Amino acid sequence: MRTFQRAAAVLIYPAILCMGVACERANPPTASPRAGGPRAELSAPSASATSEVTDWLARALSLGELLSDDVRMTAWTDEPEDDDHDPITVVPFEFDPGKTHLVRARWLRGTGCPTNATTFDGSTSSPLIDAACDAIAGGGDPKDSPGRNEGLLLVKTGPTPNFAAPGADLKGVKGITLTELGYDIRTGSHCGAGAPRFNVRTADGLLHFVGCNSPPAMVTAASPGWKRLRWSSAELLLASPSIPAGSVVQSIAIVFDEGQDTPSAGPPGLETGSGLAVLDNIDVNTHLAGRGPGN
């Protein structure tokens, strides 16, 4: 049955996009502002914006659950497993059944939000700590040691309808009761309604979607270079479909399936689609993972 569902998804995906079936779906719920901090700014929805929202949801449904140990994936294999036990590890993968070679997912040194880094002017070293991920903001992954400063690069080159996506599988989350999701996102990254998004499979079998701007996250810290986004219990209630308090997790993955033709909704506002995002300090229930497996 699972094989049939996957095959069906591959066949119906272009039809959904070309025939406009997605536009007949109801819009996913959007969040209203609440006290506690600023939200990502969104402009008033237009007809084209409404179409984009329904398109991303149809695309997410057609892709379904994507995990690194799926036989269709090219998963991270660059480095051995870490000797130390990490409660949560974030394993990048690439879903590219058509072998287009237009998607990439990797943890890369020097691309993350700096919490304990240094700069050098030719003679003197100086500390570098970004306000979006400093101690006041809640810090970063304590194991992302100096000299690494890793970030998770997700790239989809070319058009959104290409049936391919980079992503990352969050290992160690099965059986937890979900209270919070989040990540740090680098300025200039794509932040659309559907990407980068969390795919959350709950113990009742439902697959839920939490997009970068659907529902909008709380911006809990910010700097010129980074923003820290959080979806707590109130925001998770507005996921598609809703994730109620007390929900037990089966699996969580991050998926990036919007290409260079899909504009970013922010933060801070409407931008031309870049087809890439750099994330760091992936947050699950306040536990931060800011480095690749084996690092």
PDB file of C-alpha atoms in Angstrom:
ATOM      1  CA  MET A   1       0.000   0.000   0.000  1.00  0.00           C
ATOM      2  CA  ARG A   2       2.827   2.452   0.883  1.00  0.00           C
ATOM      3  CA  THR A   3       4.526   1.684  -2.457  1.00  0.00           C
ATOM      4  CA  PHE A   4       1.273   2.348  -4.290  1.00  0.00           C
ATOM      5  CA  GLN A   5       0.793   5.667  -2.467  1.00  0.00           C
ATOM      6  CA  ARG A   6       4.318   6.795  -3.339  1.00  0.00           C
ATOM      7  CA  ALA A   7       3.868   5.844  -6.984  1.00  0.00           C
ATOM      8  CA  ALA A   8       0.547   7.644  -7.081  1.00  0.00           C
ATOM      9  CA  ALA A   9       2.148  10.771  -5.623  1.00  0.00           C
ATOM     10  CA  VAL A  10       4.752  10.793  -8.413  1.00  0.00           C
ATOM     11  CA  LEU A  11       2.057  10.469 -11.069  1.00  0.00           C
ATOM     12  CA  ILE A  12      -0.420  13.012  -9.729  1.00  0.00           C
ATOM     13  CA  TYR A  13       2.099  15.696  -8.760  1.00  0.00           C
ATOM     14  CA  PRO A  14       2.427  17.335 -12.236  1.00  0.00           C
ATOM     15  CA  ALA A  15      -1.317  17.018 -12.773  1.00  0.00           C
ATOM     16  CA  ILE A  16      -2.075  18.869  -9.540  1.00  0.00           C
ATOM     17  CA  LEU A  17       0.164  21.757 -10.532  1.00  0.00           C
ATOM     18  CA  CYS A  18      -0.880  21.992 -14.203  1.00  0.00           C
ATOM     19  CA  MET A  19      -4.627  21.393 -13.907  1.00  0.00           C
ATOM     20  CA  GLY A  20      -5.147  23.678 -10.938  1.00  0.00           C
ATOM     21  CA  VAL A  21      -6.651  21.030  -8.690  1.00  0.00           C
ATOM     22  CA  ALA A  22      -4.731  22.574  -5.802  1.00  0.00           C
ATOM     23  CA  CYS A  23      -6.693  25.809  -6.141  1.00  0.00           C
ATOM     24  CA  GLU A  24      -9.890  24.014  -5.152  1.00  0.00           C
ATOM     25  CA  ARG A  25      -8.498  23.148  -1.727  1.00  0.00           C
ATOM     26  CA  ALA A  26      -9.432  25.204   1.281  1.00  0.00           C
ATOM     27  CA  ASN A  27      -6.755  27.618   2.456  1.00  0.00           C
ATOM     28  CA  PRO A  28      -4.763  26.446   5.478  1.00  0.00           C
ATOM     29  CA  PRO A  29      -5.387  28.480   8.620  1.00  0.00           C
ATOM     30  CA  THR A  30      -3.277  31.577   9.200  1.00  0.00           C
ATOM     31  CA  ALA A  31      -2.214  32.935  12.547  1.00  0.00           C
ATOM     32  CA  SER A  32      -3.473  36.132  14.138  1.00  0.00           C
ATOM     33  CA  PRO A  33      -1.054  38.247  16.231  1.00  0.00           C
ATOM     34  CA  ARG A  34      -0.813  37.502  19.919  1.00  0.00           C
ATOM     35  CA  ALA A  35       1.124  39.067  22.736  1.00  0.00           C
ATOM     36  CA  GLY A  36       4.627  37.894  23.484  1.00  0.00           C
ATOM     37  CA  GLY A  37       6.786  39.071  20.595  1.00  0.00           C
ATOM     38  CA  PRO A  38       6.835  40.227  16.978  1.00  0.00           C
ATOM     39  CA  ARG A  39       5.714  37.978  14.158  1.00  0.00           C
ATOM     40  CA  ALA A  40       7.092  37.718  10.673  1.00  0.00           C
ATOM     41  CA  GLU A  41       5.465  40.492   8.670  1.00  0.00           C
ATOM     42  CA  LEU A  42       2.989  39.443   5.997  1.00  0.00           C
ATOM     43  CA  SER A  43       1.244  41.625   3.433  1.00  0.00           C
ATOM     44  CA  ALA A  44      -2.482  41.351   2.748  1.00  0.00           C
ATOM     45  CA  PRO A  45      -3.203  38.229   0.680  1.00  0.00           C
ATOM     46  CA  SER A  46      -3.839  38.725  -3.020  1.00  0.00           C
ATOM     47  CA  ALA A  47      -5.406  36.315  -5.500  1.00  0.00           C
ATOM     48  CA  SER A  48      -1.941  35.158  -6.563  1.00  0.00           C
ATOM     49  CA  ALA A  49      -0.880  34.740  -2.927  1.00  0.00           C
ATOM     50  CA  THR A  50      -3.972  32.634  -2.234  1.00  0.00           C
ATOM     51  CA  SER A  51      -3.107  30.426  -5.206  1.00  0.00           C
ATOM     52  CA  GLU A  52       0.464  30.028  -3.933  1.00  0.00           C
ATOM     53  CA  VAL A  53      -0.802  28.922  -0.513  1.00  0.00           C
ATOM     54  CA  THR A  54      -3.063  26.248  -1.977  1.00  0.00           C
ATOM     55  CA  ASP A  55      -0.301  25.180  -4.365  1.00  0.00           C
ATOM     56  CA  TRP A  56       2.207  24.555  -1.573  1.00  0.00           C
ATOM     57  CA  LEU A  57      -0.293  22.524   0.410  1.00  0.00           C
ATOM     58  CA  ALA A  58      -1.161  20.367  -2.609  1.00  0.00           C
ATOM     59  CA  ARG A  59       2.538  19.895  -3.309  1.00  0.00           C
ATOM     60  CA  ALA A  60       3.213  18.939   0.315  1.00  0.00           C
ATOM     61  CA  LEU A  61       0.400  16.398   0.230  1.00  0.00           C
ATOM     62  CA  SER A  62       1.654  14.898  -3.021  1.00  0.00           C
ATOM     63  CA  LEU A  63       5.206  14.518  -1.666  1.00  0.00           C
ATOM     64  CA  GLY A  64       3.943  13.018   1.579  1.00  0.00           C
ATOM     65  CA  GLU A  65       6.325  11.878   4.288  1.00  0.00           C
ATOM     66  CA  LEU A  66      10.020  12.107   3.387  1.00  0.00           C
ATOM     67  CA  LEU A  67      12.606  10.541   5.714  1.00  0.00           C
ATOM     68  CA  SER A  68      16.329   9.926   5.342  1.00  0.00           C
ATOM     69  CA  ASP A  69      16.095   6.128   5.597  1.00  0.00           C
ATOM     70  CA  ASP A  70      13.611   5.914   2.711  1.00  0.00           C
ATOM     71  CA  VAL A  71      15.188   3.895  -0.140  1.00  0.00           C
ATOM     72  CA  ARG A  72      14.445   6.785  -2.529  1.00  0.00           C
ATOM     73  CA  MET A  73      16.694   9.182  -0.602  1.00  0.00           C
ATOM     74  CA  THR A  74      20.335  10.078  -0.903  1.00  0.00           C
ATOM     75  CA  ALA A  75      21.163  10.591   2.771  1.00  0.00           C
ATOM     76  CA  TRP A  76      24.121  12.130   4.552  1.00  0.00           C
ATOM     77  CA  THR A  77      26.990   9.614   4.566  1.00  0.00           C
ATOM     78  CA  ASP A  78      30.037  11.870   4.746  1.00  0.00           C
ATOM     79  CA  GLU A  79      31.047  11.253   8.343  1.00  0.00           C
ATOM     80  CA  PRO A  80      30.769   8.448  10.940  1.00  0.00           C
ATOM     81  CA  GLU A  81      28.320   8.501  13.807  1.00  0.00           C
ATOM     82  CA  ASP A  82      29.214  10.619  16.814  1.00  0.00           C
ATOM     83  CA  ASP A  83      30.639   8.782  19.817  1.00  0.00           C
ATOM     84  CA  ASP A  84      28.559  10.933  22.167  1.00  0.00           C
ATOM     85  CA  HIS A  85      24.851  10.327  22.371  1.00  0.00           C
ATOM     86  CA  ASP A  86      22.804  13.250  21.070  1.00  0.00           C
ATOM     87  CA  PRO A  87      19.096  13.299  21.982  1.00  0.00           C
ATOM     88  CA  ILE A  88      18.279  14.633  18.503  1.00  0.00           C
ATOM     89  CA  THR A  89      20.328  14.480  15.307  1.00  0.00           C
ATOM     90  CA  VAL A  90      19.450  16.184  12.030  1.00  0.00           C
ATOM     91  CA  VAL A  91      20.333  13.999   9.024  1.00  0.00           C
ATOM     92  CA  PRO A  92      20.198  15.727   5.598  1.00  0.00           C
ATOM     93  CA  PHE A  93      18.740  13.928   2.592  1.00  0.00           C
ATOM     94  CA  GLU A  94      17.935  14.590  -1.062  1.00  0.00           C
ATOM     95  CA  PHE A  95      14.740  13.374  -2.732  1.00  0.00           C
ATOM     96  CA  ASP A  96      15.409  13.362  -6.488  1.00  0.00           C
ATOM     97  CA  PRO A  97      13.684  10.415  -8.199  1.00  0.00           C
ATOM     98  CA  GLY A  98      14.175  11.978 -11.643  1.00  0.00           C
ATOM     99  CA  LYS A  99      17.943  12.389 -11.068  1.00  0.00           C
ATOM    100  CA  THR A 100      17.749  16.085 -11.948  1.00  0.00           C
ATOM    101  CA  HIS A 101      20.710  16.924  -9.668  1.00  0.00           C
ATOM    102  CA  LEU A 102      19.075  20.253  -8.837  1.00  0.00           C
ATOM    103  CA  VAL A 103      18.686  19.783  -5.079  1.00  0.00           C
ATOM    104  CA  ARG A 104      21.206  19.641  -2.244  1.00  0.00           C
ATOM    105  CA  ALA A 105      21.115  19.327   1.545  1.00  0.00           C
ATOM    106  CA  ARG A 106      24.278  19.587   3.652  1.00  0.00           C
ATOM    107  CA  TRP A 107      25.574  20.785   6.990  1.00  0.00           C
ATOM    108  CA  LEU A 108      28.453  23.123   6.078  1.00  0.00           C
ATOM    109  CA  ARG A 109      31.073  24.726   8.280  1.00  0.00           C
ATOM    110  CA  GLY A 110      31.171  28.517   8.417  1.00  0.00           C
ATOM    111  CA  THR A 111      27.523  29.000   7.412  1.00  0.00           C
ATOM    112  CA  GLY A 112      25.727  28.867  10.789  1.00  0.00           C
ATOM    113  CA  CYS A 113      24.696  31.510  13.300  1.00  0.00           C
ATOM    114  CA  PRO A 114      27.922  32.355  15.220  1.00  0.00           C
ATOM    115  CA  THR A 115      27.712  31.942  18.981  1.00  0.00           C
ATOM    116  CA  ASN A 116      31.375  31.417  19.875  1.00  0.00           C
ATOM    117  CA  ALA A 117      33.304  32.485  16.787  1.00  0.00           C
ATOM    118  CA  THR A 118      36.149  34.915  16.136  1.00  0.00           C
ATOM    119  CA  THR A 119      37.121  37.342  13.413  1.00  0.00           C
ATOM    120  CA  PHE A 120      40.661  38.332  12.425  1.00  0.00           C
ATOM    121  CA  ASP A 121      41.701  41.716  11.003  1.00  0.00           C
ATOM    122  CA  GLY A 122      45.235  40.650  10.061  1.00  0.00           C
ATOM    123  CA  SER A 123      46.765  41.131  13.472  1.00  0.00           C
ATOM    124  CA  THR A 124      44.114  40.747  16.167  1.00  0.00           C
ATOM    125  CA  SER A 125      41.349  38.221  16.808  1.00  0.00           C
ATOM    126  CA  SER A 126      37.992  39.444  18.120  1.00  0.00           C
ATOM    127  CA  PRO A 127      34.975  37.495  19.399  1.00  0.00           C
ATOM    128  CA  LEU A 128      31.928  37.205  17.150  1.00  0.00           C
ATOM    129  CA  ILE A 129      28.526  36.446  18.667  1.00  0.00           C
ATOM    130  CA  ASP A 130      25.308  37.091  16.734  1.00  0.00           C
ATOM    131  CA  ALA A 131      22.438  38.677  18.660  1.00  0.00           C
ATOM    132  CA  ALA A 132      19.924  36.250  17.137  1.00  0.00           C
ATOM    133  CA  CYS A 133      21.623  33.268  18.788  1.00  0.00           C
ATOM    134  CA  ASP A 134      23.550  34.732  21.747  1.00  0.00           C
ATOM    135  CA  ALA A 135      23.006  33.799  25.397  1.00  0.00           C
ATOM    136  CA  ILE A 136      20.209  36.331  25.804  1.00  0.00           C
ATOM    137  CA  ALA A 137      18.383  34.826  22.818  1.00  0.00           C
ATOM    138  CA  GLY A 138      18.855  31.318  24.224  1.00  0.00           C
ATOM    139  CA  GLY A 139      22.225  30.431  22.723  1.00  0.00           C
ATOM    140  CA  GLY A 140      23.013  27.802  20.129  1.00  0.00           C
ATOM    141  CA  ASP A 141      23.878  24.122  19.987  1.00  0.00           C
ATOM    142  CA  PRO A 142      26.543  23.742  22.697  1.00  0.00           C
ATOM    143  CA  LYS A 143      28.257  20.958  20.714  1.00  0.00           C
ATOM    144  CA  ASP A 144      28.721  23.132  17.616  1.00  0.00           C
ATOM    145  CA  SER A 145      32.221  23.898  18.826  1.00  0.00           C
ATOM    146  CA  PRO A 146      34.439  26.819  17.730  1.00  0.00           C
ATOM    147  CA  GLY A 147      35.961  26.219  14.338  1.00  0.00           C
ATOM    148  CA  ARG A 148      32.817  24.587  12.962  1.00  0.00           C
ATOM    149  CA  ASN A 149      29.904  27.040  13.130  1.00  0.00           C
ATOM    150  CA  GLU A 150      27.806  24.750  10.950  1.00  0.00           C
ATOM    151  CA  GLY A 151      24.620  25.678   9.151  1.00  0.00           C
ATOM    152  CA  LEU A 152      22.141  23.504   7.259  1.00  0.00           C
ATOM    153  CA  LEU A 153      22.099  24.469   3.579  1.00  0.00           C
ATOM    154  CA  LEU A 154      18.950  23.510   1.632  1.00  0.00           C
ATOM    155  CA  VAL A 155      18.922  24.266  -2.100  1.00  0.00           C
ATOM    156  CA  LYS A 156      16.373  23.715  -4.864  1.00  0.00           C
ATOM    157  CA  THR A 157      17.658  25.131  -8.138  1.00  0.00           C
ATOM    158  CA  GLY A 158      15.207  25.888 -10.932  1.00  0.00           C
ATOM    159  CA  PRO A 159      11.402  25.650 -10.901  1.00  0.00           C
ATOM    160  CA  THR A 160       9.164  24.619  -8.035  1.00  0.00           C
ATOM    161  CA  PRO A 161       7.241  21.971 -10.078  1.00  0.00           C
ATOM    162  CA  ASN A 162      10.415  19.892 -10.403  1.00  0.00           C
ATOM    163  CA  PHE A 163       9.528  16.767  -8.389  1.00  0.00           C
ATOM    164  CA  ALA A 164      12.517  16.924  -6.085  1.00  0.00           C
ATOM    165  CA  ALA A 165      13.378  18.346  -2.682  1.00  0.00           C
ATOM    166  CA  PRO A 166      16.231  18.554  -0.208  1.00  0.00           C
ATOM    167  CA  GLY A 167      15.497  18.058   3.458  1.00  0.00           C
ATOM    168  CA  ALA A 168      16.619  16.711   6.792  1.00  0.00           C
ATOM    169  CA  ASP A 169      15.290  13.948   9.007  1.00  0.00           C
ATOM    170  CA  LEU A 170      15.151  14.606  12.774  1.00  0.00           C
ATOM    171  CA  LYS A 171      16.240  11.431  14.535  1.00  0.00           C
ATOM    172  CA  GLY A 172      15.422  10.804  18.193  1.00  0.00           C
ATOM    173  CA  VAL A 173      11.993  12.457  18.262  1.00  0.00           C
ATOM    174  CA  LYS A 174       9.767   9.354  18.164  1.00  0.00           C
ATOM    175  CA  GLY A 175       7.529   9.185  21.226  1.00  0.00           C
ATOM    176  CA  ILE A 176       8.048  12.760  22.452  1.00  0.00           C
ATOM    177  CA  THR A 177       5.122  15.054  23.263  1.00  0.00           C
ATOM    178  CA  LEU A 178       5.568  18.055  20.978  1.00  0.00           C
ATOM    179  CA  THR A 179       5.515  21.517  22.583  1.00  0.00           C
ATOM    180  CA  GLU A 180       7.801  23.602  20.337  1.00  0.00           C
ATOM    181  CA  LEU A 181       9.502  23.695  16.946  1.00  0.00           C
ATOM    182  CA  GLY A 182      11.879  26.266  15.506  1.00  0.00           C
ATOM    183  CA  TYR A 183      15.140  27.193  13.813  1.00  0.00           C
ATOM    184  CA  ASP A 184      17.418  30.133  13.091  1.00  0.00           C
ATOM    185  CA  ILE A 185      17.136  31.340   9.494  1.00  0.00           C
ATOM    186  CA  ARG A 186      19.807  33.375   7.751  1.00  0.00           C
ATOM    187  CA  THR A 187      18.891  36.719   6.151  1.00  0.00           C
ATOM    188  CA  GLY A 188      18.338  36.285   2.420  1.00  0.00           C
ATOM    189  CA  SER A 189      17.020  32.758   2.847  1.00  0.00           C
ATOM    190  CA  HIS A 190      13.773  31.737   1.214  1.00  0.00           C
ATOM    191  CA  CYS A 191      10.923  31.731   3.749  1.00  0.00           C
ATOM    192  CA  GLY A 192       7.695  30.787   1.988  1.00  0.00           C
ATOM    193  CA  ALA A 193       4.357  29.381   3.054  1.00  0.00           C
ATOM    194  CA  GLY A 194       5.550  25.853   2.372  1.00  0.00           C
ATOM    195  CA  ALA A 195       9.344  25.918   2.604  1.00  0.00           C
ATOM    196  CA  PRO A 196      11.355  25.353   4.575  1.00  0.00           C
ATOM    197  CA  ARG A 197       8.686  23.439   6.485  1.00  0.00           C
ATOM    198  CA  PHE A 198       8.418  20.836   9.189  1.00  0.00           C
ATOM    199  CA  ASN A 199       6.608  17.629   8.247  1.00  0.00           C
ATOM    200  CA  VAL A 200       5.297  16.219  11.531  1.00  0.00           C
ATOM    201  CA  ARG A 201       3.821  12.716  11.639  1.00  0.00           C
ATOM    202  CA  THR A 202       1.916  12.208  14.889  1.00  0.00           C
ATOM    203  CA  ALA A 203       1.179   8.921  16.621  1.00  0.00           C
ATOM    204  CA  ASP A 204      -2.403   8.975  15.292  1.00  0.00           C
ATOM    205  CA  GLY A 205      -1.004   8.646  11.764  1.00  0.00           C
ATOM    206  CA  LEU A 206      -1.753  12.210  10.604  1.00  0.00           C
ATOM    207  CA  LEU A 207       0.880  14.184   8.652  1.00  0.00           C
ATOM    208  CA  HIS A 208       1.013  17.860   9.640  1.00  0.00           C
ATOM    209  CA  PHE A 209       2.775  20.764   7.878  1.00  0.00           C
ATOM    210  CA  VAL A 210       4.380  23.743   9.619  1.00  0.00           C
ATOM    211  CA  GLY A 211       5.682  26.111   6.931  1.00  0.00           C
ATOM    212  CA  CYS A 212       8.090  28.993   7.406  1.00  0.00           C
ATOM    213  CA  ASN A 213       5.149  31.382   6.993  1.00  0.00           C
ATOM    214  CA  SER A 214       2.149  29.083   7.390  1.00  0.00           C
ATOM    215  CA  PRO A 215       1.441  29.514  10.218  1.00  0.00           C
ATOM    216  CA  PRO A 216       3.672  32.537  10.878  1.00  0.00           C
ATOM    217  CA  ALA A 217       6.208  31.951  13.631  1.00  0.00           C
ATOM    218  CA  MET A 218       7.135  34.076  16.598  1.00  0.00           C
ATOM    219  CA  VAL A 219      10.348  36.018  15.901  1.00  0.00           C
ATOM    220  CA  THR A 220      11.980  35.653  19.327  1.00  0.00           C
ATOM    221  CA  ALA A 221      15.359  37.208  18.432  1.00  0.00           C
ATOM    222  CA  ALA A 222      16.812  38.982  15.417  1.00  0.00           C
ATOM    223  CA  SER A 223      19.951  40.592  14.016  1.00  0.00           C
ATOM    224  CA  PRO A 224      20.892  41.936  10.577  1.00  0.00           C
ATOM    225  CA  GLY A 225      22.093  38.451   9.650  1.00  0.00           C
ATOM    226  CA  TRP A 226      19.645  36.052  11.338  1.00  0.00           C
ATOM    227  CA  LYS A 227      16.168  35.591  12.799  1.00  0.00           C
ATOM    228  CA  ARG A 228      15.123  33.052  15.428  1.00  0.00           C
ATOM    229  CA  LEU A 229      11.693  31.573  14.640  1.00  0.00           C
ATOM    230  CA  ARG A 230       9.558  29.595  17.080  1.00  0.00           C
ATOM    231  CA  TRP A 231       6.270  27.717  16.785  1.00  0.00           C
ATOM    232  CA  SER A 232       4.936  27.039  20.289  1.00  0.00           C
ATOM    233  CA  SER A 233       1.644  25.398  21.244  1.00  0.00           C
ATOM    234  CA  ALA A 234      -0.443  28.353  19.998  1.00  0.00           C
ATOM    235  CA  GLU A 235       1.221  28.358  16.561  1.00  0.00           C
ATOM    236  CA  LEU A 236       1.130  24.566  16.278  1.00  0.00           C
ATOM    237  CA  LEU A 237      -2.643  24.694  16.667  1.00  0.00           C
ATOM    238  CA  LEU A 238      -2.648  26.597  13.354  1.00  0.00           C
ATOM    239  CA  ALA A 239      -0.634  23.998  11.451  1.00  0.00           C
ATOM    240  CA  SER A 240      -2.158  22.156   8.478  1.00  0.00           C
ATOM    241  CA  PRO A 241      -3.839  20.174   9.944  1.00  0.00           C
ATOM    242  CA  SER A 242      -3.789  21.427  13.543  1.00  0.00           C
ATOM    243  CA  ILE A 243      -1.326  19.919  16.036  1.00  0.00           C
ATOM    244  CA  PRO A 244      -3.177  19.985  19.387  1.00  0.00           C
ATOM    245  CA  ALA A 245      -1.454  20.145  22.758  1.00  0.00           C
ATOM    246  CA  GLY A 246      -0.338  16.721  23.964  1.00  0.00           C
ATOM    247  CA  SER A 247       0.342  15.362  20.469  1.00  0.00           C
ATOM    248  CA  VAL A 248       2.849  12.486  20.437  1.00  0.00           C
ATOM    249  CA  VAL A 249       5.376  12.431  17.596  1.00  0.00           C
ATOM    250  CA  GLN A 250       6.062   9.570  15.204  1.00  0.00           C
ATOM    251  CA  SER A 251       8.532  11.444  12.967  1.00  0.00           C
ATOM    252  CA  ILE A 252       9.677  14.970  12.052  1.00  0.00           C
ATOM    253  CA  ALA A 253      11.486  16.127   8.920  1.00  0.00           C
ATOM    254  CA  ILE A 254      12.374  19.469   7.344  1.00  0.00           C
ATOM    255  CA  VAL A 255      11.504  19.704   3.627  1.00  0.00           C
ATOM    256  CA  PHE A 256      12.487  22.424   1.133  1.00  0.00           C
ATOM    257  CA  ASP A 257      10.511  22.056  -2.105  1.00  0.00           C
ATOM    258  CA  GLU A 258      10.066  25.642  -3.373  1.00  0.00           C
ATOM    259  CA  GLY A 259      12.348  26.679  -6.240  1.00  0.00           C
ATOM    260  CA  GLN A 260      13.619  29.940  -7.637  1.00  0.00           C
ATOM    261  CA  ASP A 261      10.264  30.810  -9.234  1.00  0.00           C
ATOM    262  CA  THR A 262       8.375  30.952  -5.907  1.00  0.00           C
ATOM    263  CA  PRO A 263       8.644  34.287  -4.062  1.00  0.00           C
ATOM    264  CA  SER A 264       9.487  34.370  -0.382  1.00  0.00           C
ATOM    265  CA  ALA A 265       6.856  35.781   1.953  1.00  0.00           C
ATOM    266  CA  GLY A 266       9.470  36.856   4.512  1.00  0.00           C
ATOM    267  CA  PRO A 267      10.687  37.627   7.006  1.00  0.00           C
ATOM    268  CA  PRO A 268      10.968  40.561   6.562  1.00  0.00           C
ATOM    269  CA  GLY A 269       8.623  40.792   3.566  1.00  0.00           C
ATOM    270  CA  LEU A 270       7.902  39.754  -0.021  1.00  0.00           C
ATOM    271  CA  GLU A 271      11.140  38.904  -1.812  1.00  0.00           C
ATOM    272  CA  THR A 272      12.167  37.275  -5.063  1.00  0.00           C
ATOM    273  CA  GLY A 273      12.527  33.538  -4.673  1.00  0.00           C
ATOM    274  CA  SER A 274      16.102  32.439  -4.009  1.00  0.00           C
ATOM    275  CA  GLY A 275      15.565  28.677  -4.054  1.00  0.00           C
ATOM    276  CA  LEU A 276      17.756  28.204  -0.993  1.00  0.00           C
ATOM    277  CA  ALA A 277      17.768  28.579   2.773  1.00  0.00           C
ATOM    278  CA  VAL A 278      20.415  28.361   5.474  1.00  0.00           C
ATOM    279  CA  LEU A 279      19.139  27.146   8.850  1.00  0.00           C
ATOM    280  CA  ASP A 280      20.816  26.571  12.175  1.00  0.00           C
ATOM    281  CA  ASN A 281      19.971  25.483  15.720  1.00  0.00           C
ATOM    282  CA  ILE A 282      16.994  23.300  14.808  1.00  0.00           C
ATOM    283  CA  ASP A 283      14.729  23.413  17.862  1.00  0.00           C
ATOM    284  CA  VAL A 284      12.532  20.588  19.153  1.00  0.00           C
ATOM    285  CA  ASN A 285      11.068  21.184  22.632  1.00  0.00           C
ATOM    286  CA  THR A 286      13.923  23.687  23.339  1.00  0.00           C
ATOM    287  CA  HIS A 287      16.639  21.143  22.437  1.00  0.00           C
ATOM    288  CA  LEU A 288      18.911  22.685  19.775  1.00  0.00           C
ATOM    289  CA  ALA A 289      20.719  20.733  17.038  1.00  0.00           C
ATOM    290  CA  GLY A 290      23.157  22.936  15.135  1.00  0.00           C
ATOM    291  CA  ARG A 291      25.564  20.502  13.504  1.00  0.00           C
ATOM    292  CA  GLY A 292      25.566  17.461  11.275  1.00  0.00           C
ATOM    293  CA  PRO A 293      25.731  13.846  12.445  1.00  0.00           C
ATOM    294  CA  GLY A 294      29.243  12.723  13.237  1.00  0.00           C
ATOM    295  CA  ASN A 295      30.502  16.276  13.804  1.00  0.00           C
TER     296      ASN A 295
END
